[in-house]
PDB file of C-alpha atoms in Angstrom:
ATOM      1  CA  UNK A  62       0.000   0.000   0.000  1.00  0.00           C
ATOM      2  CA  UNK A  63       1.820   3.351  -1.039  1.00  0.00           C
ATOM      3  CA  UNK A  64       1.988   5.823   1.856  1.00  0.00           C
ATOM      4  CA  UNK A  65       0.794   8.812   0.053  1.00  0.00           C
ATOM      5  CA  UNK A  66      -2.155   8.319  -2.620  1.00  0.00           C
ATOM      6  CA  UNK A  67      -3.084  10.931  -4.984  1.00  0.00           C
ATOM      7  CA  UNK A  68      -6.155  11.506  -6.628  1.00  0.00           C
ATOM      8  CA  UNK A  69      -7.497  12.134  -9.361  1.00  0.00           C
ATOM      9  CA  UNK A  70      -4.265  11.215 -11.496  1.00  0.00           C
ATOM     10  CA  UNK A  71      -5.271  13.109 -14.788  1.00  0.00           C
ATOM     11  CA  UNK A  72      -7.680  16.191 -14.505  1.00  0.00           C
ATOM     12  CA  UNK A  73      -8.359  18.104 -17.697  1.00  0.00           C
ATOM     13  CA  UNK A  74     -10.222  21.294 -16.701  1.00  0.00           C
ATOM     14  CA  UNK A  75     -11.298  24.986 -18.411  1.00  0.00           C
ATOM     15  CA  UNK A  76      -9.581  27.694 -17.666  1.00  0.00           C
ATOM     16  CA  UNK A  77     -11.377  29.877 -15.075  1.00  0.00           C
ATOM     17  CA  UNK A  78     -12.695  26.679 -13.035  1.00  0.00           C
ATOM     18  CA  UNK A  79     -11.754  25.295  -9.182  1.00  0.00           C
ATOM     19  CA  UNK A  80      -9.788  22.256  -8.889  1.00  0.00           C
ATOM     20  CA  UNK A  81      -9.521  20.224  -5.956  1.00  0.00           C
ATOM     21  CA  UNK A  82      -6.157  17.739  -5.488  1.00  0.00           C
ATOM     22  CA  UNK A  83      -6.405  14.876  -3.319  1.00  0.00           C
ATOM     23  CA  UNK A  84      -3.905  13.724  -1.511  1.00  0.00           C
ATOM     24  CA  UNK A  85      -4.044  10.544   1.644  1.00  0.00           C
ATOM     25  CA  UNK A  86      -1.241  10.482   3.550  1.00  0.00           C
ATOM     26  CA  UNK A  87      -1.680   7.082   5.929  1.00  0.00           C
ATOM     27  CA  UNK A  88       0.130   8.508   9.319  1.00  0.00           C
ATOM     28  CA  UNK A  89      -1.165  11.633  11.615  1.00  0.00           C
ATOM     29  CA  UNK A  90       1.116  14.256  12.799  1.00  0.00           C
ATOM     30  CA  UNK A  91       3.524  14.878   9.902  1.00  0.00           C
ATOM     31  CA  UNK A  92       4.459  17.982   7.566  1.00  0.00           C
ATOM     32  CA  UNK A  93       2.742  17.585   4.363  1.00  0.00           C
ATOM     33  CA  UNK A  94       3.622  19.317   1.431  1.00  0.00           C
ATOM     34  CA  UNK A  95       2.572  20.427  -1.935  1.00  0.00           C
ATOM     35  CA  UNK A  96       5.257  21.114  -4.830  1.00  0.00           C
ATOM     36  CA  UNK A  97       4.490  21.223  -8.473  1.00  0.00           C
ATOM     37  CA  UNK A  98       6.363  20.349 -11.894  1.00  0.00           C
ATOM     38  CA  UNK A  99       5.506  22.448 -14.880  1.00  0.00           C
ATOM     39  CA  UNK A 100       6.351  19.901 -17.895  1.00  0.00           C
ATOM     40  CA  UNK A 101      10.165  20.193 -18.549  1.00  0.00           C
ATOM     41  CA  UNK A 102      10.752  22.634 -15.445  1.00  0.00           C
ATOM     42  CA  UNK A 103      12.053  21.908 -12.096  1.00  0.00           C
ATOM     43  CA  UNK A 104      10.174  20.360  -9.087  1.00  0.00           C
ATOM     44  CA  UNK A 105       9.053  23.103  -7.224  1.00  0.00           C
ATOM     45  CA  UNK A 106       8.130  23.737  -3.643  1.00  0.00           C
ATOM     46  CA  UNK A 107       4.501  25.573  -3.227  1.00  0.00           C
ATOM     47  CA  UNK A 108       3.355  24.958   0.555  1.00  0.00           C
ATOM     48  CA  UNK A 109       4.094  22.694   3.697  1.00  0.00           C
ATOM     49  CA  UNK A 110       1.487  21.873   6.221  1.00  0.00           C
ATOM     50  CA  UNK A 111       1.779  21.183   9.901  1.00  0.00           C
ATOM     51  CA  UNK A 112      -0.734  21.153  12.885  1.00  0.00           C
ATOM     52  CA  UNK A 113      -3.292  22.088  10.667  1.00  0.00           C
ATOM     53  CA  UNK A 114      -1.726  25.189   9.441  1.00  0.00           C
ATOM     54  CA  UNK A 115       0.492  26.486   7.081  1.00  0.00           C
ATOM     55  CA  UNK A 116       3.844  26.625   8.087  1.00  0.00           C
ATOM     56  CA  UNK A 117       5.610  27.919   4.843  1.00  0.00           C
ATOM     57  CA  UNK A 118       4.907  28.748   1.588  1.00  0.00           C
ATOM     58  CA  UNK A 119       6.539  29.886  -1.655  1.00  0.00           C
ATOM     59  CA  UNK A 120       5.507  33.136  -3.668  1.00  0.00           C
ATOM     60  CA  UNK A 121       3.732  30.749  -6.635  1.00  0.00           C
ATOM     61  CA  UNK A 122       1.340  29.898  -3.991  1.00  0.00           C
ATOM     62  CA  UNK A 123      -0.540  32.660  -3.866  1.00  0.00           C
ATOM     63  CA  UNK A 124      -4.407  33.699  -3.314  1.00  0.00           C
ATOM     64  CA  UNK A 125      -5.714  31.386  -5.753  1.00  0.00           C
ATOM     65  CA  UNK A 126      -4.367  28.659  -3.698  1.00  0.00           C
ATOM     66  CA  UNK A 127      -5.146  27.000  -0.552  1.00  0.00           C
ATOM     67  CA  UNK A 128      -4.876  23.884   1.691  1.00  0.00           C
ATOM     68  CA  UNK A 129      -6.490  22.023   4.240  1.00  0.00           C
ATOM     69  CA  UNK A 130      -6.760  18.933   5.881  1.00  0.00           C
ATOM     70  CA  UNK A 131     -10.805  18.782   6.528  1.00  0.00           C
ATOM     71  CA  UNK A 132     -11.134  15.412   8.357  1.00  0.00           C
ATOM     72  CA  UNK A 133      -7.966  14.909   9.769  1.00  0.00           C
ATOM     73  CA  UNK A 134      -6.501  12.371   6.507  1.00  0.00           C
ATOM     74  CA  UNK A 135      -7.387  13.981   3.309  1.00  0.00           C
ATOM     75  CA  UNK A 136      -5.056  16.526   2.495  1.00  0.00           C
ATOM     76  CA  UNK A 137      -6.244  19.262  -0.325  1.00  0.00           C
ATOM     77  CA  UNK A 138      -5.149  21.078  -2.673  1.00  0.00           C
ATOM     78  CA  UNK A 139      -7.646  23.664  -4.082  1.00  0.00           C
ATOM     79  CA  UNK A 140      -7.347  25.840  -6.754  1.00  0.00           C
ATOM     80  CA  UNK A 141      -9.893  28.958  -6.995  1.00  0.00           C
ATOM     81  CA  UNK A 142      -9.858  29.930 -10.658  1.00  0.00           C
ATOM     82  CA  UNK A 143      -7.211  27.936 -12.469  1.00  0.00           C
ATOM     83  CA  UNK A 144      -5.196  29.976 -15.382  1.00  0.00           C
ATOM     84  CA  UNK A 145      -3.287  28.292 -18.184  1.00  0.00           C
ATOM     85  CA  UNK A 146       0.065  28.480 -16.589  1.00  0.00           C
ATOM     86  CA  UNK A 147      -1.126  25.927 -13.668  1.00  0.00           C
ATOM     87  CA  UNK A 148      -0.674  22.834 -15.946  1.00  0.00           C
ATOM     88  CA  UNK A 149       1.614  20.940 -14.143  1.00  0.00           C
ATOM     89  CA  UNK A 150       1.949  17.728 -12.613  1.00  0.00           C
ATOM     90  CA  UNK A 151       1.193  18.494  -8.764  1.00  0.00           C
ATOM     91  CA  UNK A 152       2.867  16.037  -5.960  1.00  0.00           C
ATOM     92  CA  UNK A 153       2.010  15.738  -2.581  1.00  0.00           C
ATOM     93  CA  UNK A 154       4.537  14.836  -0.042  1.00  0.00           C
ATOM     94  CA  UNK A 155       4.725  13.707   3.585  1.00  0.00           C
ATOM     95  CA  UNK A 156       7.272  13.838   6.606  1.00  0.00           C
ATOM     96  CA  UNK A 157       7.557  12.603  10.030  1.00  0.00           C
ATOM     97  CA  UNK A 158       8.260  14.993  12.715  1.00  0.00           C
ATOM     98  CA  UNK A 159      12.326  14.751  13.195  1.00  0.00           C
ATOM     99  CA  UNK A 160      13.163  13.177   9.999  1.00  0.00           C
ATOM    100  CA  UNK A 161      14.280  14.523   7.541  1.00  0.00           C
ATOM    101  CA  UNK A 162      13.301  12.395   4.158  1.00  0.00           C
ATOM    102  CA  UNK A 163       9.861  13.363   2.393  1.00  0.00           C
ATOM    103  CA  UNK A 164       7.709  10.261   0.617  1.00  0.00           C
ATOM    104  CA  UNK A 165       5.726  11.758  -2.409  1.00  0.00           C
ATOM    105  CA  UNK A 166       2.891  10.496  -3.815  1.00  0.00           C
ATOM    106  CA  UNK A 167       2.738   9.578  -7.374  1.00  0.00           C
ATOM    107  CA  UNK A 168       1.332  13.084  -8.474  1.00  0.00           C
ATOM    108  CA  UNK A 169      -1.864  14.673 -10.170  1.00  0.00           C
ATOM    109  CA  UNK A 170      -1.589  15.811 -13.383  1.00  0.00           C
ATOM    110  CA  UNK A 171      -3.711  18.833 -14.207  1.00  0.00           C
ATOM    111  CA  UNK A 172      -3.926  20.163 -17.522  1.00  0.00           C
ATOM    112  CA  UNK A 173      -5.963  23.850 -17.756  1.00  0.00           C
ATOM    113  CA  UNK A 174      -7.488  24.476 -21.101  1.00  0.00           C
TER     114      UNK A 174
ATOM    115  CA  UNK B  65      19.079  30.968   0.177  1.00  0.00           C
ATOM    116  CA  UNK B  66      19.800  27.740  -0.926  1.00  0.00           C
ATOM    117  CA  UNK B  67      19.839  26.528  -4.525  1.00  0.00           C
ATOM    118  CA  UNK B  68      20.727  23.075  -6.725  1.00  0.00           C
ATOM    119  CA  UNK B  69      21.943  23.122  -9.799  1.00  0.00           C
ATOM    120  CA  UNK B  70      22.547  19.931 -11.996  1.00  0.00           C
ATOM    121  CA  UNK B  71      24.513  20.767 -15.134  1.00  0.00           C
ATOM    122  CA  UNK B  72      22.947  18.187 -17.443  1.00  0.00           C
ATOM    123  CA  UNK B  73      19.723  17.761 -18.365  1.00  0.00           C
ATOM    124  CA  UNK B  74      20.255  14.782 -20.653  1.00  0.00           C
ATOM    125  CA  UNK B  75      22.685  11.967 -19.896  1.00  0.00           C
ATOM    126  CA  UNK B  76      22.604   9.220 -22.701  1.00  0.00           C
ATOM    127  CA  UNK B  77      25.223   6.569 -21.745  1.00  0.00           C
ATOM    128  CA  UNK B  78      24.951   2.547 -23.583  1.00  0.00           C
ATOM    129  CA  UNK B  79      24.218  -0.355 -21.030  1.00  0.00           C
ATOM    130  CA  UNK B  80      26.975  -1.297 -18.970  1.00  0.00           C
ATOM    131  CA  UNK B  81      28.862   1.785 -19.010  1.00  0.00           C
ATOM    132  CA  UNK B  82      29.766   3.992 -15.962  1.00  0.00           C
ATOM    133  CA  UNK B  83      27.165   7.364 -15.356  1.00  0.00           C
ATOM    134  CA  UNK B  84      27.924  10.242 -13.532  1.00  0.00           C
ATOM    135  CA  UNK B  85      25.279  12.730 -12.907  1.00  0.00           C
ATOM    136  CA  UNK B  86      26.291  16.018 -11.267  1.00  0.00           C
ATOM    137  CA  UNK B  87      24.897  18.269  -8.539  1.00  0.00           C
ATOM    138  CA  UNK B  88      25.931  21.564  -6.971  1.00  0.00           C
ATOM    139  CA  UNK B  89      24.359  23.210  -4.565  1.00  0.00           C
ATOM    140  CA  UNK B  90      24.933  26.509  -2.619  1.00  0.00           C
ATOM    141  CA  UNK B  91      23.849  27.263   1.031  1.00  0.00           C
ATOM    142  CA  UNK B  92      25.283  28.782   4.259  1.00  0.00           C
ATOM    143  CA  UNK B  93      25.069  26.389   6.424  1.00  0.00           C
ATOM    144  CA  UNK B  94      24.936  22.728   6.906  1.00  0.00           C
ATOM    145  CA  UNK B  95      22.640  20.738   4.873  1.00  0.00           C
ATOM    146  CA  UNK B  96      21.302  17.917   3.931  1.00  0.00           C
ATOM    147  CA  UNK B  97      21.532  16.255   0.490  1.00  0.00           C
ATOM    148  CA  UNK B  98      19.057  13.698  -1.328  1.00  0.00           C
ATOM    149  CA  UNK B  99      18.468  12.139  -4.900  1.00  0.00           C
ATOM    150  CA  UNK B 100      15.317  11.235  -6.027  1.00  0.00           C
ATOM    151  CA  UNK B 101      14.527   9.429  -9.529  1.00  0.00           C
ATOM    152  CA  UNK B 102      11.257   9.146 -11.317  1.00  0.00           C
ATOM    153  CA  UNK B 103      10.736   6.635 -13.572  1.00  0.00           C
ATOM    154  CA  UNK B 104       8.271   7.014 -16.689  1.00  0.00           C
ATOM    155  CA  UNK B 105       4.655   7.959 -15.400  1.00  0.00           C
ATOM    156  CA  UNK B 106       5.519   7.198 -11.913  1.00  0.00           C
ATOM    157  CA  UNK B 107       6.155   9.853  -8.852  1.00  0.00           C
ATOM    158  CA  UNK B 108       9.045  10.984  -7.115  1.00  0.00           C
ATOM    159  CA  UNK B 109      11.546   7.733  -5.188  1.00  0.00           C
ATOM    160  CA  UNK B 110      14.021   8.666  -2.792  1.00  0.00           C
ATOM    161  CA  UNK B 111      17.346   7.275  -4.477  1.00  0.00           C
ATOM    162  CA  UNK B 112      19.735   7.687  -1.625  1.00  0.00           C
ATOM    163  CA  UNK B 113      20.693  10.622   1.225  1.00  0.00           C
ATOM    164  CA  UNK B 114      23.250  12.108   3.274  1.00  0.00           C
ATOM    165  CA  UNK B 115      22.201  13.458   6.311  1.00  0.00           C
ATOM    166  CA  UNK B 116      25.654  13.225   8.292  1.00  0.00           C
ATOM    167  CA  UNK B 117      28.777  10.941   8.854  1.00  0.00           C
ATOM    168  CA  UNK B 118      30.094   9.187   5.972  1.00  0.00           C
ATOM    169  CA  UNK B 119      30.323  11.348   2.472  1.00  0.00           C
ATOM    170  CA  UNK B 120      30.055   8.479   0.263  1.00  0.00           C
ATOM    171  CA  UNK B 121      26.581   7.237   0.470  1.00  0.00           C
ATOM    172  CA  UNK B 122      24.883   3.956  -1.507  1.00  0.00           C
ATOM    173  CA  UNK B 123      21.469   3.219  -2.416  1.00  0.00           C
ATOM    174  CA  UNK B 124      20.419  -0.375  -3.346  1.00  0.00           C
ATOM    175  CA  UNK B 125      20.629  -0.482  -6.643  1.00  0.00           C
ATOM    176  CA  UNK B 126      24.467   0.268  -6.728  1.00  0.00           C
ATOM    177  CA  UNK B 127      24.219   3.693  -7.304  1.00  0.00           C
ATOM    178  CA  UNK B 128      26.321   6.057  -4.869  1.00  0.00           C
ATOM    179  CA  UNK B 129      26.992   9.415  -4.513  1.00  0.00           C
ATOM    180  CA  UNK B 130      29.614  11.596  -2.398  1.00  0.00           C
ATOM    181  CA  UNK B 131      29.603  14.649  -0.438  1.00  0.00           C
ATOM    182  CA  UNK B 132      32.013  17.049  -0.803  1.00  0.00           C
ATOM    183  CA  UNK B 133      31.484  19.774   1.326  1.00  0.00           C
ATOM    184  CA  UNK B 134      34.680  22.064  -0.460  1.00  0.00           C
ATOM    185  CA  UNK B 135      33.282  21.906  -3.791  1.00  0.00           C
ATOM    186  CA  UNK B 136      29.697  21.835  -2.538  1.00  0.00           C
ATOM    187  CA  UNK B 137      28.687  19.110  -4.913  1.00  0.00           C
ATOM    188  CA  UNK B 138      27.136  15.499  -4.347  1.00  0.00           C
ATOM    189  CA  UNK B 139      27.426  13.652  -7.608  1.00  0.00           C
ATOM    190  CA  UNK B 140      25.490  10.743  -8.446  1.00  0.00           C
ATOM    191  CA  UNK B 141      27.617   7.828  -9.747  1.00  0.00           C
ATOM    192  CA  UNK B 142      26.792   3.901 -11.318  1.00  0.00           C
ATOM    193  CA  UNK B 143      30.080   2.143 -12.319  1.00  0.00           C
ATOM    194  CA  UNK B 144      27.461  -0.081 -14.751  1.00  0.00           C
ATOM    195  CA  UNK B 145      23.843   1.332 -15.795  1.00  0.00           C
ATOM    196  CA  UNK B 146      21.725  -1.169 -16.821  1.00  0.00           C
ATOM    197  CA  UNK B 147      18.288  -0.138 -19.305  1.00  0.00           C
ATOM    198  CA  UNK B 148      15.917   0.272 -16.479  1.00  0.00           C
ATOM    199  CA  UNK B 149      17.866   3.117 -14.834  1.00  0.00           C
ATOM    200  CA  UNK B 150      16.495   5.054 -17.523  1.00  0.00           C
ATOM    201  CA  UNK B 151      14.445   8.030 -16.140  1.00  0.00           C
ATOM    202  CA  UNK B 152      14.809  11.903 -14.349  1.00  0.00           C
ATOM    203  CA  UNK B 153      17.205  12.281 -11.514  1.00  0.00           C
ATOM    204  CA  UNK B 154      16.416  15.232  -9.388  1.00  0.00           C
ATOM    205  CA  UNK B 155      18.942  16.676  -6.565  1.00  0.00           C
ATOM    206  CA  UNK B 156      17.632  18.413  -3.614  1.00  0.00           C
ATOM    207  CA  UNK B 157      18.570  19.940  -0.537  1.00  0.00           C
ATOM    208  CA  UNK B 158      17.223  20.736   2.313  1.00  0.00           C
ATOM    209  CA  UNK B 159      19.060  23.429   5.249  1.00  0.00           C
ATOM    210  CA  UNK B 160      19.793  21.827   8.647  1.00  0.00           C
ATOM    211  CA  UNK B 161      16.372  22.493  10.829  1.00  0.00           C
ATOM    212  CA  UNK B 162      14.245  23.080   7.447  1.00  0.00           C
ATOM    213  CA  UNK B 163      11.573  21.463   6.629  1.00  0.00           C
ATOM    214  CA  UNK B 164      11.257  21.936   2.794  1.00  0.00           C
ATOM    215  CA  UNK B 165      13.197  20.701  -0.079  1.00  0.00           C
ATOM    216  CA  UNK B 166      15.128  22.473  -2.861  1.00  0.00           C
ATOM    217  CA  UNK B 167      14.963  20.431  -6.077  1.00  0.00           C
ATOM    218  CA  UNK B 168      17.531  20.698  -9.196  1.00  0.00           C
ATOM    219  CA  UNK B 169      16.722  21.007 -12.633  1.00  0.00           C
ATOM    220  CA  UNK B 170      16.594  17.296 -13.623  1.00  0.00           C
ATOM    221  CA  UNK B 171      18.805  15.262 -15.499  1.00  0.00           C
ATOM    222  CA  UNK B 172      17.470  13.044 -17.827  1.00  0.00           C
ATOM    223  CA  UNK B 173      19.377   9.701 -18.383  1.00  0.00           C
ATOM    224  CA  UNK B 174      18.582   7.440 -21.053  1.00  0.00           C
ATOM    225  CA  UNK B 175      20.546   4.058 -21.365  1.00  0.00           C
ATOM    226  CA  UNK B 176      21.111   3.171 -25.274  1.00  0.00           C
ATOM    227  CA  UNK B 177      21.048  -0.837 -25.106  1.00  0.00           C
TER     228      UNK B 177
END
């Protein structure tokens, strides 16, 4: 059983809609993460997540973005009013408190048309 | 702020011959050093990391790669690549105490049979 599971794995969606990325991390009390991957760019970091806040996050993740953890294992994503330039492939990552090595998740791959 | 930078995006060695992938990173203080690969249509793996003590660190699948704090590199090395090491290496870094990752550009390497 993978320890991060992503979901949806392909969204196509119009410009101008919401998105909503999945992720299900299987432990509690970790840092969770979101980073993204343009196609041919670098892996980038967007936003980490701990105690039910946000504890960092990068100046591509601005106010279209947000993230929350509504039931305590789903971990989202969300995506107000998505613009072409947020096709990407987006991976969500986990951590255990004192380590130091994050497990990602297979990613989402969101194409905005 | 801290920074990766892998030189090559595309590696394209034939089977059975040595690899070397390289990484440089910059930071002021200590770090910590991982490489992740991602095979076709699959998410990010840890590869291998060094978090302290020895420099020369070894993943599994006889890949290794050594810190070396005076050129602040940590080159990824495989004496023989076989065909299924072929997919994206990423470098990253992470600052002592921080809890996000800095990736590297990616470096492709394809194994020619």
């Amino acid at each position: 059983e993978p320890e991060v599971t992503q979901t949806p794995s392909h969204q196509v969606t119009q410009m101008g809609q919401e998105v909503i990325l999945h992720c299900v991390p299987i432990s509690n009390h970790l840092y969770f993460y979101w980073y993204r991957q343009i196609l041919g760019q670098k892996v980038e970091f967007l936003v980490s997540f701990y105690n039910n806040e946000i504890s960092e996050k990068s100046e591509i993740f601005d106010d279209q973005f947000s993230v929350e953890r509504p039931d305590g294992s789903n971990f989202t994503l969300k995506i107000r009013s998505t613009k072409l330039e947020d096709s990407a492939m987006y991976f969500c990552a986990r951590k255990p408190s004192g380590a130091n090595v994050l497990t990602f998740g297979a990613g989402s791959r969101l194409t905005v048309l | 702020a801290q920074s990766v930078t892998q030189l090559d995006s595309q590696v394209p060695v034939f089977e059975e011959a040595p690899v070397e992938l390289r990484c440089n990173y910059s930071s002021s203080v200590s770090v910590y050093l991982f490489w992740y690969v991602q095979y076709p249509n699959q998410g990010l793996q840890l590869l291998l990391k060094y978090l302290s003590g020895s420099t020369l660190v070894e993943s599994i699948n006889g890949f290794e790669a050594e810190f070396n704090k005076s050129q602040t590199s940590f080159h990824l090395r495989k004496p023989s690549v076989h065909i299924s090491d072929t997919a994206e290496y990423f470098c990253a870094v992470s600052e002592g105490g921080a809890q996000k990752l800095v990736f590297g550009q990616g470096t492709r390497l394809t194994i020619n049979p």
